[in-house]
Amino acid sequence: MIISKAHRTKAIGIFDSGIGGLTVVAEIIKQLPNENVIYFGDTGRYPYGPRSREIIRKFSKQNVNFLLEKGVKFIIIACNTASAFALEYVRKMYTVPMIGVVKPGSEAAARLTGNGRIGVIGTEGTIVSSSYQKELKKLNGSLKISAKPCPLFVSLAEEGYIDKPAARLIARDYLSEIKQKKIDTLVLGCTHYPLLKKVIGNVMGGKVTLVDSAEQTASAVKDTLTRLELDNPSKKTGEKRFYVSDSPEKFKRLGERFLGKRIGKVNLIDINAY
Amino acid sequence: MIISKAHRTKAIGIFDSGIGGLTVVAEIIKQLPNENVIYFGDTGRYPYGPRSREIIRKFSKQNVNFLLEKGVKFIIIACNTASAFALEYVRKMYTVPMIGVVKPGSEAAARLTGNGRIGVIGTEGTIVSSSYQKELKKLNGSLKISAKPCPLFVSLAEEGYIDKPAARLIARDYLSEIKQKKIDTLVLGCTHYPLLKKVIGNVMGGKVTLVDSAEQTASAVKDTLTRLELDNPSKKTGEKRFYVSDSPEKFKRLGERFLGKRIGKVNLIDINAY
């Protein structure tokens, strides 16, 4: 089947529990500047991290329905918790190609480690699901993996507590166990964590490589679009559209910190209707 | 109209965004041990603090519908954000008597202050709504009020970060402005904050009285039930029933810390169906 040009110019759909996934959008802008993007941030129901698998699956299905209604050609689940709990579930229900953030982050970590000892940090949901641990083991059964949930990192990033002494103390508490395991690679398994890269890097020390899932995911999307001949042939800069389920003003204000760029109009939708 | 005994033995309905409102239940158990209680914790949609007025109103209406279906005689909105944004809204829609946590907390603060300088801390929603500030001004126009949102306190309380150095540093940051205002009374305008009483008390110093809204609300409910002849005449210890919109196991585990007692069965419901 030859994919029509009209299909290739359709947008990439991205959803996340809120603003965290904008770190993925920032990487898409860098690596795939001509792609159109439709982003949905589920600010009316965030955070996903502490919620159950059943509810995350229900939410993810609604988010996919919304993006499909907008006519996207490809879907990125830019939320680690939703990738962990719901990617396989929604993949079975739809034909549109989908990618999460767990696999790209894991592949990068498995490639980058020298001593085979990898750390993974994320929300409670992501860590308890063992998604990163399983994915890494699949890539290389001999890897030694240490995982640790760091739930307070999300609120610290959102409240801008990213370079204060309290953030350092909490990071030290959370990371001490993993540090003792002599890991040389640490996966930031939550889209909020790249904002705390400096604090996390200082606590872990210069010899530990931090793997930013956002960056790895954008690069995996680029490869996949090319392989599927779904990449946008247009030379123009792609359009970015933003939708949220609550507080568009707040999304705009906080989101600009995550995206590193100005955000235009943010549209409010009722996600429970999908 | 004489209220039948059957009506008086009905339960008090209480809702909160999650586990915080259990501090109100704990006070009800202390002050009104023979009352039956039906508690709904909206764990599937918490936190309420950062969300918009529109969405909090919609959630509150659904929560009230659920409690009414369970046949309650009285409703307590045990969440500061919902009290601030939605109490007047839902009161207009229903005949069942309702009480929030803002008025009882404000009354206690106005009564307890010596120098007329009162501080209020709460979530972003509660503080931005100015509900405490307006309520206090209504009680006494000459009061000097300083208010400050402390959003990270909620996650700190939930993660058990209640007596660690990081909690003290964050409390110092948040409270320094209010402290300079020479207040003698501080309203803990969020049901999570009583768990941080010790840290907050240490930062504010021994001369500042901390007003716990949960305690004041239970006492206001007691007065009101008696006045309305809705108090339960039974001498037996009341039954407590718990419902949540996600993760019953987690609610049970974390909730016991807030309630100070064991929690029996926790029932899962679909709140979006109400």
Coordinates of C-alpha atoms in Angstrom, one line a residue:
Chain A
M1 CA 0.0 0.0 0.0
I2 CA 1.3 3.4 -0.9
I3 CA 0.7 5.9 1.8
S4 CA -0.8 9.1 0.4
K5 CA 1.0 12.4 0.9
A6 CA -2.1 13.7 2.7
H7 CA -1.7 11.0 5.3
R8 CA 2.0 11.8 5.8
T9 CA 1.3 15.4 6.5
K10 CA -1.1 14.5 9.3
A11 CA 0.1 15.3 12.9
I12 CA 1.9 13.1 15.4
G13 CA -0.4 12.7 18.4
I14 CA 1.2 12.8 21.8
F15 CA -0.4 12.4 25.2
D16 CA 0.8 12.7 28.7
S17 CA -0.8 13.1 32.2
G18 CA 0.0 16.8 32.1
I19 CA 3.0 18.9 31.2
G20 CA 5.8 16.4 31.6
G21 CA 5.4 15.1 28.0
L22 CA 6.4 18.5 26.7
T23 CA 10.0 17.4 27.2
V24 CA 9.2 14.9 24.4
V25 CA 7.7 17.6 22.3
A26 CA 10.8 19.7 22.8
E27 CA 12.9 16.8 21.4
I28 CA 10.5 16.3 18.5
I29 CA 10.9 20.0 17.6
K30 CA 14.6 19.5 17.7
Q31 CA 14.8 16.2 15.8
L32 CA 11.7 16.4 13.5
P33 CA 11.0 20.1 13.1
N34 CA 8.7 19.8 10.1
E35 CA 6.2 17.4 11.8
N36 CA 2.9 18.7 13.0
V37 CA 2.1 17.8 16.6
I38 CA -1.2 17.5 18.5
Y39 CA -0.5 17.3 22.2
F40 CA -3.0 16.3 24.9
G41 CA -2.1 16.9 28.5
D42 CA -4.5 15.3 30.9
T43 CA -4.2 18.1 33.5
G44 CA -7.8 17.4 34.7
R45 CA -6.7 13.9 35.9
Y46 CA -3.0 14.1 36.5
P47 CA -0.9 12.7 38.2
Y48 CA -0.9 9.2 36.7
G49 CA 2.0 8.0 38.8
P50 CA 0.1 7.0 41.9
R51 CA -2.9 5.5 40.2
S52 CA -3.9 1.9 39.5
R53 CA -3.4 0.0 36.2
E54 CA -7.1 -0.2 35.6
I55 CA -7.7 3.5 35.7
I56 CA -4.5 4.3 33.7
R57 CA -5.8 2.0 30.9
K58 CA -9.2 3.6 30.9
F59 CA -7.6 7.1 30.7
S60 CA -5.2 6.1 28.0
K61 CA -8.0 4.6 25.9
Q62 CA -9.9 7.9 26.1
N63 CA -6.8 9.9 25.3
V64 CA -6.1 7.7 22.2
N65 CA -9.8 8.2 21.1
F66 CA -9.4 11.9 21.3
L67 CA -6.2 12.0 19.3
L68 CA -7.6 9.7 16.6
E69 CA -10.6 12.0 16.3
K70 CA -8.1 14.7 15.6
G71 CA -6.8 12.6 12.7
V72 CA -3.3 11.7 13.8
K73 CA -1.0 9.3 11.9
F74 CA 1.1 8.1 14.8
I75 CA 0.7 8.2 18.6
I76 CA 3.4 8.7 21.3
I77 CA 2.5 7.9 24.9
A78 CA 4.9 10.4 26.4
C79 CA 4.0 9.4 30.0
N80 CA 6.1 6.7 31.6
T81 CA 3.3 5.4 33.8
A82 CA 0.9 5.1 30.9
S83 CA 3.6 3.5 28.7
A84 CA 4.2 1.0 31.5
F85 CA 0.6 0.2 32.3
A86 CA -1.4 0.8 29.1
L87 CA 0.7 0.7 25.9
E88 CA 0.2 -3.0 25.2
Y89 CA -3.5 -2.6 26.1
V90 CA -4.3 0.2 23.7
R91 CA -2.0 -1.2 21.0
K92 CA -4.3 -4.2 20.8
M93 CA -7.4 -2.1 20.3
Y94 CA -6.2 0.2 17.5
T95 CA -4.4 0.0 14.2
V96 CA -2.6 3.3 14.4
P97 CA 1.2 2.8 15.2
M98 CA 2.1 3.7 18.7
I99 CA 5.3 4.1 20.7
G100 CA 5.9 4.6 24.4
V101 CA 8.9 6.0 26.3
V102 CA 9.9 2.8 28.2
K103 CA 11.5 0.9 25.3
P104 CA 13.5 3.8 23.8
G105 CA 14.9 4.7 27.2
S106 CA 15.8 1.1 28.0
E107 CA 17.5 0.6 24.6
A108 CA 19.7 3.6 25.2
A109 CA 20.6 2.5 28.7
A110 CA 21.5 -1.0 27.6
R111 CA 23.7 0.5 24.8
L112 CA 25.4 3.0 27.0
T113 CA 26.3 1.0 30.1
G114 CA 29.9 -0.2 30.5
N115 CA 29.7 -2.3 33.6
G116 CA 26.2 -3.7 33.0
R117 CA 24.8 -2.0 36.2
I118 CA 21.8 0.2 35.4
G119 CA 19.6 2.3 37.7
V120 CA 16.0 3.2 36.9
I121 CA 14.0 5.9 38.7
G122 CA 10.4 6.8 38.1
T123 CA 6.9 7.2 39.7
E124 CA 5.5 4.5 42.0
G125 CA 3.4 3.1 39.1
T126 CA 6.3 2.9 36.7
I127 CA 8.6 1.2 39.1
V128 CA 6.0 -1.2 40.6
S129 CA 5.0 -2.2 37.0
S130 CA 8.7 -3.4 36.5
S131 CA 8.4 -2.3 32.8
Y132 CA 11.9 -0.9 32.6
Q133 CA 13.3 -3.8 34.5
K134 CA 11.6 -6.3 32.1
E135 CA 12.5 -4.4 29.0
L136 CA 16.1 -4.2 30.0
K137 CA 16.3 -7.9 30.9
K138 CA 14.8 -8.7 27.5
L139 CA 17.6 -6.6 25.8
N140 CA 20.3 -8.3 27.9
G141 CA 19.6 -10.9 30.5
S142 CA 22.9 -10.3 32.3
L143 CA 22.2 -6.6 33.2
K144 CA 22.0 -5.8 36.9
I145 CA 19.1 -3.5 37.5
S146 CA 18.3 -1.3 40.6
A147 CA 15.0 0.5 40.6
K148 CA 13.7 3.1 42.9
P149 CA 10.4 5.2 42.9
C150 CA 11.0 8.9 43.6
P151 CA 7.5 10.2 43.9
L152 CA 8.4 13.7 45.3
F153 CA 10.4 14.5 42.2
V154 CA 7.3 15.3 40.3
S155 CA 6.0 17.9 42.7
L156 CA 9.5 19.4 43.1
A157 CA 9.8 19.8 39.3
E158 CA 6.3 21.3 39.0
E159 CA 6.8 23.7 41.9
G160 CA 10.2 24.8 40.4
Y161 CA 12.0 23.3 43.4
I162 CA 14.8 22.2 41.1
D163 CA 18.0 23.7 42.5
K164 CA 17.2 24.3 46.2
P165 CA 18.8 22.5 49.1
A166 CA 15.6 20.7 49.9
A167 CA 15.6 19.1 46.5
R168 CA 19.2 18.0 47.0
L169 CA 18.3 16.4 50.4
I170 CA 15.4 14.5 48.9
A171 CA 17.5 13.4 46.0
R172 CA 20.2 12.1 48.4
D173 CA 17.6 10.2 50.3
Y174 CA 16.0 8.6 47.2
L175 CA 19.2 7.9 45.4
S176 CA 21.5 6.6 48.2
E177 CA 20.5 2.9 47.8
I178 CA 20.9 3.0 44.0
K179 CA 24.3 4.8 44.3
Q180 CA 25.6 2.0 46.5
K181 CA 24.9 -0.5 43.7
K182 CA 27.7 1.1 41.6
I183 CA 25.6 1.7 38.6
D184 CA 27.1 3.6 35.7
T185 CA 23.9 4.5 33.9
L186 CA 20.7 5.9 35.3
V187 CA 17.4 6.0 33.4
L188 CA 15.2 9.1 34.2
G189 CA 12.0 7.1 33.8
C190 CA 9.6 10.0 34.2
T191 CA 9.2 12.9 31.9
H192 CA 9.4 15.3 34.8
Y193 CA 12.8 14.2 35.9
P194 CA 14.9 15.9 33.2
L195 CA 14.1 19.2 35.0
L196 CA 16.0 17.8 38.0
K197 CA 18.9 16.6 35.9
K198 CA 21.4 18.9 37.6
V199 CA 20.5 17.8 41.2
I200 CA 20.3 14.2 40.2
G201 CA 23.7 14.4 38.4
N202 CA 25.3 16.1 41.4
V203 CA 24.1 13.4 43.7
M204 CA 25.1 10.5 41.4
G205 CA 28.5 12.0 40.5
G206 CA 30.1 12.6 37.1
K207 CA 30.7 9.0 36.2
V208 CA 27.1 8.1 35.9
T209 CA 25.4 8.7 32.6
L210 CA 21.8 10.0 32.8
V211 CA 19.5 8.7 30.1
D212 CA 16.7 11.1 29.2
S213 CA 13.8 9.0 27.8
A214 CA 12.4 12.1 26.0
E215 CA 15.4 12.4 23.8
Q216 CA 15.6 8.7 23.1
T217 CA 11.9 8.5 22.3
A218 CA 12.1 11.4 19.7
S219 CA 14.9 9.6 18.1
A220 CA 13.0 6.3 18.0
V221 CA 10.0 8.1 16.5
K222 CA 12.2 9.6 13.8
D223 CA 13.5 6.2 12.8
T224 CA 10.1 4.6 12.8
L225 CA 8.4 7.3 10.8
T226 CA 11.0 7.0 8.1
R227 CA 10.8 3.2 8.1
L228 CA 7.0 3.4 7.8
E229 CA 7.2 6.2 5.2
L230 CA 5.0 8.3 7.4
D231 CA 7.5 11.2 7.8
N232 CA 6.2 14.5 6.7
P233 CA 7.7 15.5 3.3
S234 CA 6.9 19.2 3.9
K235 CA 9.8 21.6 4.4
K236 CA 7.8 24.0 6.5
T237 CA 8.1 24.1 10.3
G238 CA 5.3 21.9 11.7
E239 CA 2.3 23.3 13.6
K240 CA 2.0 22.5 17.3
R241 CA -1.4 22.3 18.8
F242 CA -2.1 21.9 22.6
Y243 CA -5.2 20.4 24.3
V244 CA -5.7 19.9 28.1
S245 CA -8.5 18.7 30.3
D246 CA -8.2 21.5 32.9
S247 CA -6.5 24.9 33.5
P248 CA -5.2 25.9 30.1
E249 CA -3.6 29.1 31.5
K250 CA -1.6 27.2 34.1
F251 CA -0.5 24.6 31.5
K252 CA 0.7 27.5 29.3
R253 CA 2.6 29.1 32.2
L254 CA 4.2 26.0 33.6
G255 CA 4.5 24.3 30.2
E256 CA 6.8 26.9 28.8
R257 CA 9.4 25.8 31.4
F258 CA 9.2 22.2 30.2
L259 CA 9.1 23.0 26.5
G260 CA 11.7 25.7 26.6
K261 CA 9.6 27.7 24.1
R262 CA 6.5 29.9 24.1
I263 CA 3.2 28.1 23.9
G264 CA 0.4 29.6 21.9
K265 CA -3.3 28.9 22.4
V266 CA -4.2 26.0 24.7
N267 CA -7.6 24.4 24.2
L268 CA -9.7 22.9 26.9
I269 CA -11.6 19.7 26.2
D270 CA -13.8 17.3 28.2
I271 CA -11.8 14.0 28.1
N272 CA -14.5 12.1 29.9
A273 CA -16.7 12.4 26.9
Y274 CA -14.3 10.2 24.8
Chain B
M1 CA -41.9 18.7 60.9
I2 CA -40.8 16.0 63.3
I3 CA -37.8 14.2 62.1
S4 CA -38.2 10.5 62.3
K5 CA -35.8 8.4 64.3
A6 CA -35.0 6.4 61.1
H7 CA -33.7 9.6 59.5
R8 CA -31.6 10.5 62.5
T9 CA -29.8 7.2 62.4
K10 CA -28.7 7.7 58.8
A11 CA -25.0 8.3 58.2
I12 CA -23.1 11.6 57.9
G13 CA -21.7 11.7 54.4
I14 CA -18.1 13.1 54.0
F15 CA -16.1 13.6 50.9
D16 CA -12.6 14.7 50.2
S17 CA -10.2 14.6 47.3
G18 CA -8.5 11.6 48.8
I19 CA -7.2 10.6 52.2
G20 CA -6.8 14.1 53.8
G21 CA -10.4 14.2 54.9
L22 CA -9.8 11.3 57.2
T23 CA -8.4 13.8 59.7
V24 CA -12.1 15.1 59.9
V25 CA -13.4 11.5 60.3
A26 CA -10.9 11.0 63.2
E27 CA -12.4 14.1 64.9
I28 CA -15.9 12.9 64.2
I29 CA -15.0 9.5 65.9
K30 CA -13.7 11.5 68.9
Q31 CA -16.5 14.0 69.2
L32 CA -19.5 12.1 67.8
P33 CA -18.7 8.4 68.3
N34 CA -22.2 7.1 67.8
E35 CA -22.7 8.6 64.3
N36 CA -22.5 6.4 61.2
V37 CA -20.2 7.8 58.6
I38 CA -20.0 7.2 54.8
Y39 CA -16.7 8.5 53.5
F40 CA -15.9 9.0 49.9
G41 CA -12.2 9.7 48.9
D42 CA -11.9 10.8 45.3
T43 CA -8.5 9.1 44.9
G44 CA -9.1 8.6 41.2
R45 CA -9.2 12.4 40.6
Y46 CA -7.0 13.8 43.4
P47 CA -5.4 16.2 44.0
Y48 CA -8.1 19.0 43.9
G49 CA -5.6 21.7 45.0
P50 CA -4.2 22.6 41.6
R51 CA -7.4 22.3 39.6
S52 CA -9.8 24.9 38.3
R53 CA -13.0 26.1 39.9
E54 CA -15.1 24.6 37.1
I55 CA -13.7 21.1 37.5
I56 CA -13.9 21.2 41.3
R57 CA -17.6 22.1 41.0
K58 CA -18.3 19.3 38.6
F59 CA -16.4 16.8 40.8
S60 CA -18.2 18.0 44.0
K61 CA -21.6 17.7 42.4
Q62 CA -20.9 14.0 41.5
N63 CA -19.5 13.3 45.0
V64 CA -22.7 14.8 46.5
N65 CA -24.9 12.7 44.2
F66 CA -23.0 9.6 45.2
L67 CA -23.4 10.3 49.0
L68 CA -27.1 11.1 48.5
E69 CA -27.7 7.8 46.7
K70 CA -26.2 6.2 49.8
G71 CA -28.9 7.9 51.9
V72 CA -27.0 10.3 54.1
K73 CA -28.6 12.9 56.3
F74 CA -25.9 15.5 56.3
I75 CA -22.8 16.3 54.2
I76 CA -19.4 17.5 55.2
I77 CA -17.1 18.7 52.4
A78 CA -13.9 17.8 54.2
C79 CA -11.6 19.2 51.5
N80 CA -10.6 22.8 51.7
T81 CA -10.3 23.3 48.0
A82 CA -13.8 21.9 47.4
S83 CA -15.2 23.9 50.3
A84 CA -13.7 27.1 48.9
F85 CA -14.7 26.5 45.2
A86 CA -17.9 24.4 45.4
L87 CA -19.8 24.6 48.7
E88 CA -22.0 27.5 47.7
Y89 CA -22.5 26.0 44.3
V90 CA -23.7 22.5 45.5
R91 CA -25.7 24.0 48.4
K92 CA -27.9 25.8 45.9
M93 CA -28.7 22.5 44.1
Y94 CA -29.6 20.2 47.0
T95 CA -31.8 20.4 50.2
V96 CA -29.5 18.2 52.4
P97 CA -27.7 20.3 55.0
M98 CA -24.0 20.8 54.2
I99 CA -21.0 22.2 55.9
G100 CA -17.4 22.9 54.7
V101 CA -14.1 23.2 56.5
V102 CA -13.4 26.9 55.7
K103 CA -16.0 28.5 58.0
P104 CA -15.3 26.5 61.1
G105 CA -11.6 27.0 60.7
S106 CA -12.1 30.8 60.2
E107 CA -14.3 31.1 63.3
A108 CA -11.8 29.4 65.5
A109 CA -9.0 31.6 64.2
A110 CA -11.0 34.8 64.7
R111 CA -11.8 33.7 68.3
L112 CA -8.3 32.6 69.2
T113 CA -6.2 35.5 67.9
G114 CA -5.0 38.1 70.4
N115 CA -3.2 40.6 68.2
G116 CA -5.6 40.3 65.2
R117 CA -3.0 39.0 62.9
I118 CA -3.9 35.7 61.3
G119 CA -2.0 33.5 58.8
V120 CA -3.7 31.1 56.4
I121 CA -1.9 28.3 54.5
G122 CA -3.4 25.9 52.0
T123 CA -3.3 24.6 48.5
E124 CA -3.0 27.0 45.5
G125 CA -6.8 26.7 44.8
T126 CA -7.8 27.4 48.4
I127 CA -5.5 30.5 48.7
V128 CA -6.3 31.9 45.3
S129 CA -10.0 31.6 46.0
S130 CA -9.5 33.9 49.0
S131 CA -12.2 31.9 50.9
Y132 CA -10.5 32.0 54.2
Q133 CA -9.6 35.7 53.8
K134 CA -13.2 36.6 52.9
E135 CA -14.7 34.5 55.7
L136 CA -12.3 36.0 58.3
K137 CA -13.0 39.6 57.1
K138 CA -16.7 38.9 57.4
L139 CA -16.2 37.8 61.0
N140 CA -14.1 40.8 61.9
G141 CA -13.2 43.5 59.4
S142 CA -10.2 44.7 61.3
L143 CA -8.3 41.4 61.1
K144 CA -4.9 41.5 59.3
I145 CA -4.6 38.4 57.2
S146 CA -1.6 36.9 55.5
A147 CA -2.1 34.0 53.2
K148 CA 0.4 31.6 51.5
P149 CA 0.0 28.6 49.2
C150 CA 2.2 25.7 50.3
P151 CA 1.6 23.1 47.5
L152 CA 4.5 20.8 48.3
F153 CA 3.1 20.1 51.8
V154 CA 0.5 17.7 50.4
S155 CA 3.1 15.4 48.7
L156 CA 5.3 15.6 51.7
A157 CA 2.5 14.5 54.0
E158 CA 1.5 11.7 51.7
E159 CA 5.1 10.4 51.2
G160 CA 5.6 10.5 55.0
Y161 CA 8.2 13.2 54.6
I162 CA 6.9 14.8 57.8
D163 CA 9.9 15.1 60.1
K164 CA 12.9 15.1 57.7
P165 CA 15.3 18.0 57.2
A166 CA 13.9 18.5 53.7
A167 CA 10.4 19.1 55.1
R168 CA 11.9 21.7 57.5
L169 CA 13.7 23.5 54.7
I170 CA 10.6 23.7 52.6
A171 CA 8.5 24.8 55.5
R172 CA 11.0 27.5 56.3
D173 CA 10.9 28.7 52.6
Y174 CA 7.1 28.7 52.5
L175 CA 6.5 30.3 56.0
S176 CA 9.2 33.0 56.2
E177 CA 7.0 35.7 54.6
I178 CA 4.0 35.0 56.9
K179 CA 6.3 34.8 60.0
Q180 CA 7.6 38.3 59.3
K181 CA 4.0 39.5 59.6
K182 CA 3.9 38.8 63.3
I183 CA 0.8 36.6 63.2
D184 CA -0.2 34.9 66.4
T185 CA -2.6 32.4 64.8
L186 CA -2.1 30.1 61.8
V187 CA -4.9 28.3 60.0
L188 CA -3.9 24.9 58.6
G189 CA -6.2 25.3 55.6
C190 CA -5.7 21.9 54.1
T191 CA -6.6 18.6 55.6
H192 CA -3.2 17.2 54.9
Y193 CA -1.3 19.8 56.9
P194 CA -2.1 18.5 60.4
L195 CA 0.4 15.7 59.7
L196 CA 3.1 18.4 59.4
K197 CA 2.0 20.2 62.6
K198 CA 5.3 19.5 64.3
V199 CA 7.4 20.9 61.5
I200 CA 5.1 23.9 61.0
G201 CA 5.0 24.6 64.7
N202 CA 8.8 24.5 65.0
V203 CA 9.2 26.9 62.2
M204 CA 6.5 29.3 63.4
G205 CA 7.7 29.2 67.1
G206 CA 5.7 28.4 70.3
K207 CA 3.8 31.7 70.4
V208 CA 1.8 31.0 67.3
T209 CA -1.4 28.9 67.7
L210 CA -2.1 26.4 65.0
V211 CA -5.8 26.0 64.0
D212 CA -6.7 22.6 62.8
S213 CA -9.8 22.9 60.6
A214 CA -10.6 19.2 61.0
E215 CA -11.1 19.6 64.8
Q216 CA -13.1 22.8 64.4
T217 CA -15.3 21.2 61.7
A218 CA -16.2 18.2 63.8
S219 CA -17.2 20.5 66.6
A220 CA -19.4 22.6 64.2
V221 CA -21.0 19.5 62.9
K222 CA -21.8 18.4 66.5
D223 CA -23.5 21.7 67.2
T224 CA -25.4 21.7 64.0
L225 CA -26.7 18.2 64.2
T226 CA -28.0 18.9 67.7
R227 CA -29.7 22.1 66.6
L228 CA -31.3 20.4 63.6
E229 CA -32.3 17.4 65.8
L230 CA -30.4 15.2 63.3
D231 CA -28.0 13.7 65.9
N232 CA -28.1 9.9 66.1
P233 CA -29.9 8.9 69.4
S234 CA -28.3 5.4 69.3
K235 CA -25.8 4.6 72.0
K236 CA -23.9 2.2 69.9
T237 CA -20.6 3.1 68.2
G238 CA -21.3 4.2 64.7
E239 CA -20.4 2.3 61.6
K240 CA -17.8 3.8 59.3
R241 CA -17.9 2.9 55.6
F242 CA -15.2 3.9 53.0
Y243 CA -15.5 4.4 49.3
V244 CA -12.8 5.5 46.8
S245 CA -12.5 6.1 43.1
D246 CA -9.1 4.3 42.7
S247 CA -6.6 2.2 44.6
P248 CA -8.5 0.9 47.6
E249 CA -5.5 -0.9 49.0
K250 CA -3.3 2.2 48.9
F251 CA -6.1 4.2 50.5
K252 CA -6.3 1.7 53.3
R253 CA -2.5 1.7 53.8
L254 CA -1.9 5.5 53.7
G255 CA -5.3 6.2 55.3
E256 CA -4.5 4.5 58.5
R257 CA -1.8 7.1 59.1
F258 CA -4.3 9.9 58.7
L259 CA -7.1 8.3 60.6
G260 CA -5.0 7.0 63.5
K261 CA -7.0 3.8 63.4
R262 CA -7.4 0.6 61.4
I263 CA -9.6 0.9 58.3
G264 CA -11.7 -2.1 57.3
K265 CA -13.1 -2.8 53.8
V266 CA -12.6 0.0 51.2
N267 CA -15.0 -0.1 48.3
L268 CA -14.1 1.0 44.8
I269 CA -16.7 3.0 42.8
D270 CA -16.9 4.7 39.4
I271 CA -17.5 8.3 40.3
N272 CA -17.8 9.5 36.7
A273 CA -21.1 7.6 36.5
Y274 CA -22.7 10.0 39.0

